[in-house]
Amino acid sequence: MHLRTLLVPAAGAIAVAALTVAPAQAASYAVSITTSKTSTDVGTRFTLSGKVAGKGSATKSVVIQRRTGSAAWSTLTTVKTSSKGTY
């Protein structure tokens, strides 16, 4: 399983959108990610959204992770893209 990642700084941490792709697939994807706020205080909620582009991008799993400082990456949630590739 391969992960394609895109990093976005948010609230003193890093948010990651990682597209899960099975090794047998040779497809190429572009993953975008945006945040509802450019900066925020710790503990304040914000929204991450984006799009996966490429053939077969509908209903792919996108893993949202964060890392604070030098700590290990932790998964916040896993979402499926819509039929149009958005999440």
Tab-separated table of N, CA, C and O in Angstrom:
chain	number	residue	atom	x	y	z
A	1	MET	N	0.845	-1.168	0.000
A	1	MET	CA	0.000	0.000	0.000
A	1	MET	C	0.890	1.230	0.000
A	1	MET	O	1.820	1.335	0.769
A	2	HIS	N	0.624	2.157	-0.887
A	2	HIS	CA	1.392	3.388	-0.978
A	2	HIS	C	0.549	4.533	-0.446
A	2	HIS	O	-0.651	4.554	-0.604
A	3	LEU	N	1.195	5.517	0.162
A	3	LEU	CA	0.493	6.706	0.616
A	3	LEU	C	1.067	7.905	-0.116
A	3	LEU	O	2.270	8.079	-0.194
A	4	ARG	N	0.202	8.715	-0.657
A	4	ARG	CA	0.610	9.988	-1.251
A	4	ARG	C	0.221	11.051	-0.251
A	4	ARG	O	-0.906	11.067	0.218
A	5	THR	N	1.123	11.944	0.106
A	5	THR	CA	0.825	12.885	1.183
A	5	THR	C	0.981	14.328	0.752
A	5	THR	O	1.741	14.657	-0.151
A	6	LEU	N	0.251	15.182	1.435
A	6	LEU	CA	0.317	16.621	1.254
A	6	LEU	C	0.242	17.236	2.634
A	6	LEU	O	-0.652	16.919	3.406
A	7	LEU	N	1.209	18.097	2.990
A	7	LEU	CA	1.271	18.679	4.323
A	7	LEU	C	0.687	20.077	4.340
A	7	LEU	O	0.928	20.867	3.442
A	8	VAL	N	-0.054	20.404	5.395
A	8	VAL	CA	-0.618	21.742	5.582
A	8	VAL	C	-0.425	22.140	7.032
A	8	VAL	O	-0.909	21.453	7.928
A	9	PRO	N	0.297	23.255	7.324
A	9	PRO	CA	0.428	23.689	8.715
A	9	PRO	C	-0.925	24.170	9.237
A	9	PRO	O	-1.638	24.872	8.558
A	10	ALA	N	-1.290	23.768	10.430
A	10	ALA	CA	-2.565	24.188	11.008
A	10	ALA	C	-2.497	24.076	12.520
A	10	ALA	O	-2.189	23.030	13.055
A	11	ALA	N	-2.807	25.155	13.193
A	11	ALA	CA	-2.932	25.205	14.646
A	11	ALA	C	-1.708	24.640	15.377
A	11	ALA	O	-1.829	23.863	16.299
A	12	GLY	N	-0.525	25.034	14.971
A	12	GLY	CA	0.679	24.592	15.647
A	12	GLY	C	1.033	23.136	15.381
A	12	GLY	O	1.906	22.592	16.018
A	13	ALA	N	0.340	22.502	14.464
A	13	ALA	CA	0.610	21.105	14.112
A	13	ALA	C	0.623	21.001	12.597
A	13	ALA	O	0.506	22.003	11.906
A	14	ILE	N	0.763	19.828	12.104
A	14	ILE	CA	0.728	19.605	10.667
A	14	ILE	C	-0.426	18.656	10.375
A	14	ILE	O	-0.555	17.627	11.013
A	15	ALA	N	-1.235	19.014	9.411
A	15	ALA	CA	-2.299	18.113	8.964
A	15	ALA	C	-1.844	17.479	7.664
A	15	ALA	O	-1.233	18.137	6.831
A	16	VAL	N	-2.129	16.220	7.508
A	16	VAL	CA	-1.691	15.491	6.329
A	16	VAL	C	-2.880	14.815	5.676
A	16	VAL	O	-3.681	14.186	6.345
A	17	ALA	N	-2.977	14.978	4.383
A	17	ALA	CA	-3.951	14.205	3.613
A	17	ALA	C	-3.162	13.151	2.882
A	17	ALA	O	-2.271	13.459	2.098
A	18	ALA	N	-3.430	11.917	3.166
A	18	ALA	CA	-2.709	10.823	2.535
A	18	ALA	C	-3.702	9.957	1.781
A	18	ALA	O	-4.657	9.465	2.354
A	19	LEU	N	-3.474	9.807	0.510
A	19	LEU	CA	-4.333	8.977	-0.326
A	19	LEU	C	-3.813	7.553	-0.282
A	19	LEU	O	-2.651	7.300	-0.572
A	20	THR	N	-4.660	6.623	0.100
A	20	THR	CA	-4.273	5.223	0.167
A	20	THR	C	-4.462	4.587	-1.205
A	20	THR	O	-5.541	4.611	-1.748
A	21	VAL	N	-3.382	4.049	-1.761
A	21	VAL	CA	-3.426	3.449	-3.094
A	21	VAL	C	-2.816	2.057	-3.016
A	21	VAL	O	-1.724	1.877	-2.500
A	22	ALA	N	-3.516	1.072	-3.524
A	22	ALA	CA	-2.997	-0.297	-3.553
A	22	ALA	C	-1.822	-0.394	-4.521
A	22	ALA	O	-1.817	0.272	-5.552
A	23	PRO	N	-0.798	-1.205	-4.230
A	23	PRO	CA	0.399	-1.303	-5.074
A	23	PRO	C	0.119	-1.735	-6.508
A	23	PRO	O	0.849	-1.368	-7.408
A	24	ALA	N	-0.913	-2.511	-6.747
A	24	ALA	CA	-1.200	-2.998	-8.093
A	24	ALA	C	-1.700	-1.887	-9.012
A	24	ALA	O	-1.702	-2.033	-10.222
A	25	GLN	N	-2.113	-0.777	-8.437
A	25	GLN	CA	-2.624	0.329	-9.243
A	25	GLN	C	-1.466	1.194	-9.730
A	25	GLN	O	-0.605	1.569	-8.959
A	26	ALA	N	-1.483	1.518	-11.013
A	26	ALA	CA	-0.436	2.359	-11.582
A	26	ALA	C	-0.953	3.770	-11.824
A	26	ALA	O	-0.316	4.554	-12.494
A	27	ALA	N	-2.130	4.103	-11.282
A	27	ALA	CA	-2.739	5.413	-11.507
A	27	ALA	C	-1.938	6.506	-10.814
A	27	ALA	O	-1.271	6.278	-9.821
A	28	SER	N	-2.023	7.704	-11.367
A	28	SER	CA	-1.379	8.869	-10.783
A	28	SER	C	-2.465	9.816	-10.273
A	28	SER	O	-3.450	10.065	-10.965
A	29	TYR	N	-2.296	10.325	-9.066
A	29	TYR	CA	-3.283	11.190	-8.447
A	29	TYR	C	-2.660	12.507	-8.019
A	29	TYR	O	-1.488	12.556	-7.670
A	30	ALA	N	-3.478	13.546	-8.018
A	30	ALA	CA	-3.103	14.836	-7.444
A	30	ALA	C	-4.049	15.067	-6.278
A	30	ALA	O	-5.266	14.954	-6.426
A	31	VAL	N	-3.491	15.352	-5.095
A	31	VAL	CA	-4.296	15.554	-3.896
A	31	VAL	C	-4.149	16.999	-3.461
A	31	VAL	O	-3.043	17.499	-3.279
A	32	SER	N	-5.300	17.687	-3.298
A	32	SER	CA	-5.265	19.056	-2.794
A	32	SER	C	-5.891	19.078	-1.409
A	32	SER	O	-6.696	18.206	-1.062
A	33	ILE	N	-5.506	20.055	-0.600
A	33	ILE	CA	-6.072	20.212	0.738
A	33	ILE	C	-6.146	21.704	1.056
A	33	ILE	O	-5.241	22.463	0.687
A	34	THR	N	-7.248	22.113	1.669
A	34	THR	CA	-7.405	23.501	2.103
A	34	THR	C	-7.938	23.498	3.532
A	34	THR	O	-8.515	22.511	3.994
A	35	THR	N	-7.751	24.606	4.229
A	35	THR	CA	-8.259	24.752	5.589
A	35	THR	C	-9.254	25.900	5.638
A	35	THR	O	-9.185	26.836	4.841
A	36	SER	N	-10.182	25.832	6.589
A	36	SER	CA	-11.183	26.887	6.735
A	36	SER	C	-10.601	28.125	7.404
A	36	SER	O	-11.176	29.206	7.317
A	37	LYS	N	-9.447	27.983	8.065
A	37	LYS	CA	-8.787	29.112	8.736
A	37	LYS	C	-7.299	29.066	8.423
A	37	LYS	O	-6.714	28.000	8.344
A	38	THR	N	-6.685	30.233	8.287
A	38	THR	CA	-5.248	30.267	8.030
A	38	THR	C	-4.444	30.168	9.314
A	38	THR	O	-3.299	29.753	9.302
A	39	SER	N	-5.032	30.564	10.432
A	39	SER	CA	-4.403	30.380	11.741
A	39	SER	C	-5.506	30.287	12.785
A	39	SER	O	-6.612	30.797	12.589
A	40	THR	N	-5.179	29.651	13.899
A	40	THR	CA	-6.173	29.456	14.948
A	40	THR	C	-5.471	29.170	16.267
A	40	THR	O	-4.291	28.833	16.283
A	41	ASP	N	-6.185	29.318	17.356
A	41	ASP	CA	-5.653	28.996	18.669
A	41	ASP	C	-5.779	27.499	18.917
A	41	ASP	O	-6.657	26.836	18.354
A	42	VAL	N	-4.938	26.974	19.788
A	42	VAL	CA	-5.008	25.568	20.151
A	42	VAL	C	-6.388	25.276	20.723
A	42	VAL	O	-6.927	26.045	21.510
A	43	GLY	N	-6.982	24.177	20.288
A	43	GLY	CA	-8.296	23.778	20.764
A	43	GLY	C	-9.449	24.297	19.928
A	43	GLY	O	-10.586	23.893	20.124
A	44	THR	N	-9.175	25.194	18.987
A	44	THR	CA	-10.212	25.727	18.121
A	44	THR	C	-10.415	24.790	16.942
A	44	THR	O	-9.457	24.329	16.332
A	45	ARG	N	-11.670	24.510	16.613
A	45	ARG	CA	-11.969	23.626	15.482
A	45	ARG	C	-11.799	24.358	14.152
A	45	ARG	O	-12.041	25.552	14.068
A	46	PHE	N	-11.404	23.613	13.144
A	46	PHE	CA	-11.342	24.116	11.781
A	46	PHE	C	-11.603	22.944	10.846
A	46	PHE	O	-11.563	21.791	11.250
A	47	THR	N	-11.902	23.250	9.598
A	47	THR	CA	-12.271	22.233	8.626
A	47	THR	C	-11.178	22.060	7.579
A	47	THR	O	-10.643	23.043	7.073
A	48	LEU	N	-10.863	20.818	7.270
A	48	LEU	CA	-9.983	20.485	6.164
A	48	LEU	C	-10.849	19.928	5.051
A	48	LEU	O	-11.767	19.146	5.301
A	49	SER	N	-10.584	20.337	3.830
A	49	SER	CA	-11.300	19.795	2.680
A	49	SER	C	-10.341	19.753	1.507
A	49	SER	O	-9.270	20.338	1.544
A	50	GLY	N	-10.735	19.051	0.474
A	50	GLY	CA	-9.862	18.968	-0.681
A	50	GLY	C	-10.443	18.108	-1.772
A	50	GLY	O	-11.624	17.761	-1.759
A	51	LYS	N	-9.567	17.777	-2.719
A	51	LYS	CA	-9.991	17.004	-3.875
A	51	LYS	C	-8.863	16.073	-4.292
A	51	LYS	O	-7.692	16.420	-4.208
A	52	VAL	N	-9.254	14.888	-4.733
A	52	VAL	CA	-8.322	13.936	-5.323
A	52	VAL	C	-8.654	13.886	-6.805
A	52	VAL	O	-9.793	13.618	-7.180
A	53	ALA	N	-7.681	14.201	-7.649
A	53	ALA	CA	-7.886	14.210	-9.092
A	53	ALA	C	-7.103	13.068	-9.720
A	53	ALA	O	-6.017	12.734	-9.271
A	54	GLY	N	-7.659	12.484	-10.735
A	54	GLY	CA	-7.017	11.386	-11.447
A	54	GLY	C	-8.047	10.319	-11.758
A	54	GLY	O	-9.117	10.266	-11.151
A	55	LYS	N	-7.727	9.481	-12.703
A	55	LYS	CA	-8.660	8.422	-13.106
A	55	LYS	C	-8.962	7.508	-11.919
A	55	LYS	O	-8.059	7.019	-11.253
A	56	GLY	N	-10.245	7.307	-11.654
A	56	GLY	CA	-10.656	6.449	-10.553
A	56	GLY	C	-10.529	7.089	-9.185
A	56	GLY	O	-10.378	6.400	-8.190
A	57	SER	N	-10.571	8.418	-9.107
A	57	SER	CA	-10.387	9.104	-7.819
A	57	SER	C	-11.622	9.063	-6.925
A	57	SER	O	-11.547	9.406	-5.760
A	58	ALA	N	-12.756	8.621	-7.456
A	58	ALA	CA	-13.974	8.531	-6.650
A	58	ALA	C	-13.848	7.409	-5.623
A	58	ALA	O	-13.277	6.361	-5.896
A	59	THR	N	-14.356	7.655	-4.459
A	59	THR	CA	-14.407	6.718	-3.328
A	59	THR	C	-13.045	6.161	-2.910
A	59	THR	O	-12.947	5.031	-2.460
A	60	LYS	N	-11.999	6.956	-3.004
A	60	LYS	CA	-10.689	6.585	-2.472
A	60	LYS	C	-10.646	6.977	-0.992
A	60	LYS	O	-11.326	7.890	-0.556
A	61	SER	N	-9.828	6.298	-0.204
A	61	SER	CA	-9.656	6.642	1.198
A	61	SER	C	-8.597	7.728	1.331
A	61	SER	O	-7.524	7.627	0.749
A	62	VAL	N	-8.907	8.749	2.128
A	62	VAL	CA	-7.974	9.823	2.435
A	62	VAL	C	-7.767	9.805	3.952
A	62	VAL	O	-8.724	9.880	4.714
A	63	VAL	N	-6.509	9.681	4.385
A	63	VAL	CA	-6.175	9.626	5.802
A	63	VAL	C	-5.694	11.006	6.230
A	63	VAL	O	-4.755	11.544	5.649
A	64	ILE	N	-6.347	11.570	7.252
A	64	ILE	CA	-5.941	12.870	7.789
A	64	ILE	C	-5.139	12.598	9.057
A	64	ILE	O	-5.624	11.965	9.991
A	65	GLN	N	-3.883	13.061	9.085
A	65	GLN	CA	-2.999	12.836	10.218
A	65	GLN	C	-2.444	14.149	10.733
A	65	GLN	O	-2.456	15.150	10.029
A	66	ARG	N	-1.928	14.116	11.967
A	66	ARG	CA	-1.254	15.289	12.504
A	66	ARG	C	0.011	14.871	13.220
A	66	ARG	O	0.154	13.729	13.651
A	67	ARG	N	0.899	15.831	13.340
A	67	ARG	CA	2.150	15.618	14.051
A	67	ARG	C	2.468	16.889	14.801
A	67	ARG	O	2.461	17.977	14.224
A	68	THR	N	2.736	16.777	16.065
A	68	THR	CA	3.091	17.930	16.885
A	68	THR	C	4.554	17.801	17.275
A	68	THR	O	4.938	16.807	17.888
A	69	GLY	N	5.346	18.785	16.908
A	69	GLY	CA	6.773	18.734	17.212
A	69	GLY	C	7.430	17.537	16.555
A	69	GLY	O	7.232	17.270	15.382
A	70	SER	N	8.197	16.783	17.336
A	70	SER	CA	8.875	15.606	16.784
A	70	SER	C	8.149	14.309	17.162
A	70	SER	O	8.685	13.226	16.976
A	71	ALA	N	6.930	14.422	17.665
A	71	ALA	CA	6.144	13.243	18.028
A	71	ALA	C	5.787	12.438	16.781
A	71	ALA	O	5.874	12.925	15.659
A	72	ALA	N	5.347	11.223	16.995
A	72	ALA	CA	4.942	10.364	15.879
A	72	ALA	C	3.657	10.896	15.251
A	72	ALA	O	2.873	11.599	15.881
A	73	TRP	N	3.433	10.567	13.969
A	73	TRP	CA	2.204	10.926	13.280
A	73	TRP	C	1.042	10.177	13.924
A	73	TRP	O	1.155	9.001	14.237
A	74	SER	N	-0.086	10.859	14.107
A	74	SER	CA	-1.279	10.190	14.616
A	74	SER	C	-2.437	10.461	13.659
A	74	SER	O	-2.591	11.574	13.150
A	75	THR	N	-3.231	9.440	13.416
A	75	THR	CA	-4.363	9.564	12.505
A	75	THR	C	-5.524	10.228	13.215
A	75	THR	O	-5.920	9.803	14.301
A	76	LEU	N	-6.065	11.297	12.608
A	76	LEU	CA	-7.243	11.979	13.145
A	76	LEU	C	-8.516	11.334	12.619
A	76	LEU	O	-9.462	11.121	13.355
A	77	THR	N	-8.535	11.055	11.324
A	77	THR	CA	-9.701	10.434	10.708
A	77	THR	C	-9.334	9.892	9.335
A	77	THR	O	-8.314	10.273	8.757
A	78	THR	N	-10.167	9.027	8.826
A	78	THR	CA	-10.063	8.535	7.453
A	78	THR	C	-11.404	8.792	6.795
A	78	THR	O	-12.437	8.477	7.368
A	79	VAL	N	-11.384	9.408	5.629
A	79	VAL	CA	-12.624	9.727	4.913
A	79	VAL	C	-12.551	9.164	3.500
A	79	VAL	O	-11.476	8.907	2.979
A	80	LYS	N	-13.696	8.969	2.906
A	80	LYS	CA	-13.782	8.531	1.499
A	80	LYS	C	-14.094	9.746	0.647
A	80	LYS	O	-14.854	10.626	1.044
A	81	THR	N	-13.528	9.781	-0.539
A	81	THR	CA	-13.857	10.857	-1.464
A	81	THR	C	-15.257	10.621	-2.021
A	81	THR	O	-15.742	9.500	-2.068
A	82	SER	N	-15.876	11.712	-2.454
A	82	SER	CA	-17.203	11.619	-3.070
A	82	SER	C	-17.068	11.081	-4.496
A	82	SER	O	-15.960	10.827	-4.976
A	83	SER	N	-18.171	10.967	-5.171
A	83	SER	CA	-18.143	10.507	-6.570
A	83	SER	C	-17.401	11.493	-7.466
A	83	SER	O	-16.950	11.134	-8.548
A	84	LYS	N	-17.229	12.729	-6.992
A	84	LYS	CA	-16.487	13.745	-7.757
A	84	LYS	C	-15.058	13.894	-7.254
A	84	LYS	O	-14.314	14.767	-7.696
A	85	GLY	N	-14.649	13.059	-6.291
A	85	GLY	CA	-13.271	13.082	-5.795
A	85	GLY	C	-13.026	14.080	-4.669
A	85	GLY	O	-11.894	14.253	-4.252
A	86	THR	N	-14.066	14.716	-4.152
A	86	THR	CA	-13.868	15.683	-3.070
A	86	THR	C	-13.992	15.015	-1.707
A	86	THR	O	-14.607	13.956	-1.563
A	87	TYR	N	-13.389	15.645	-0.696
A	87	TYR	CA	-13.515	15.158	0.676
A	87	TYR	C	-13.608	16.317	1.624
A	87	TYR	O	-13.359	17.430	1.275
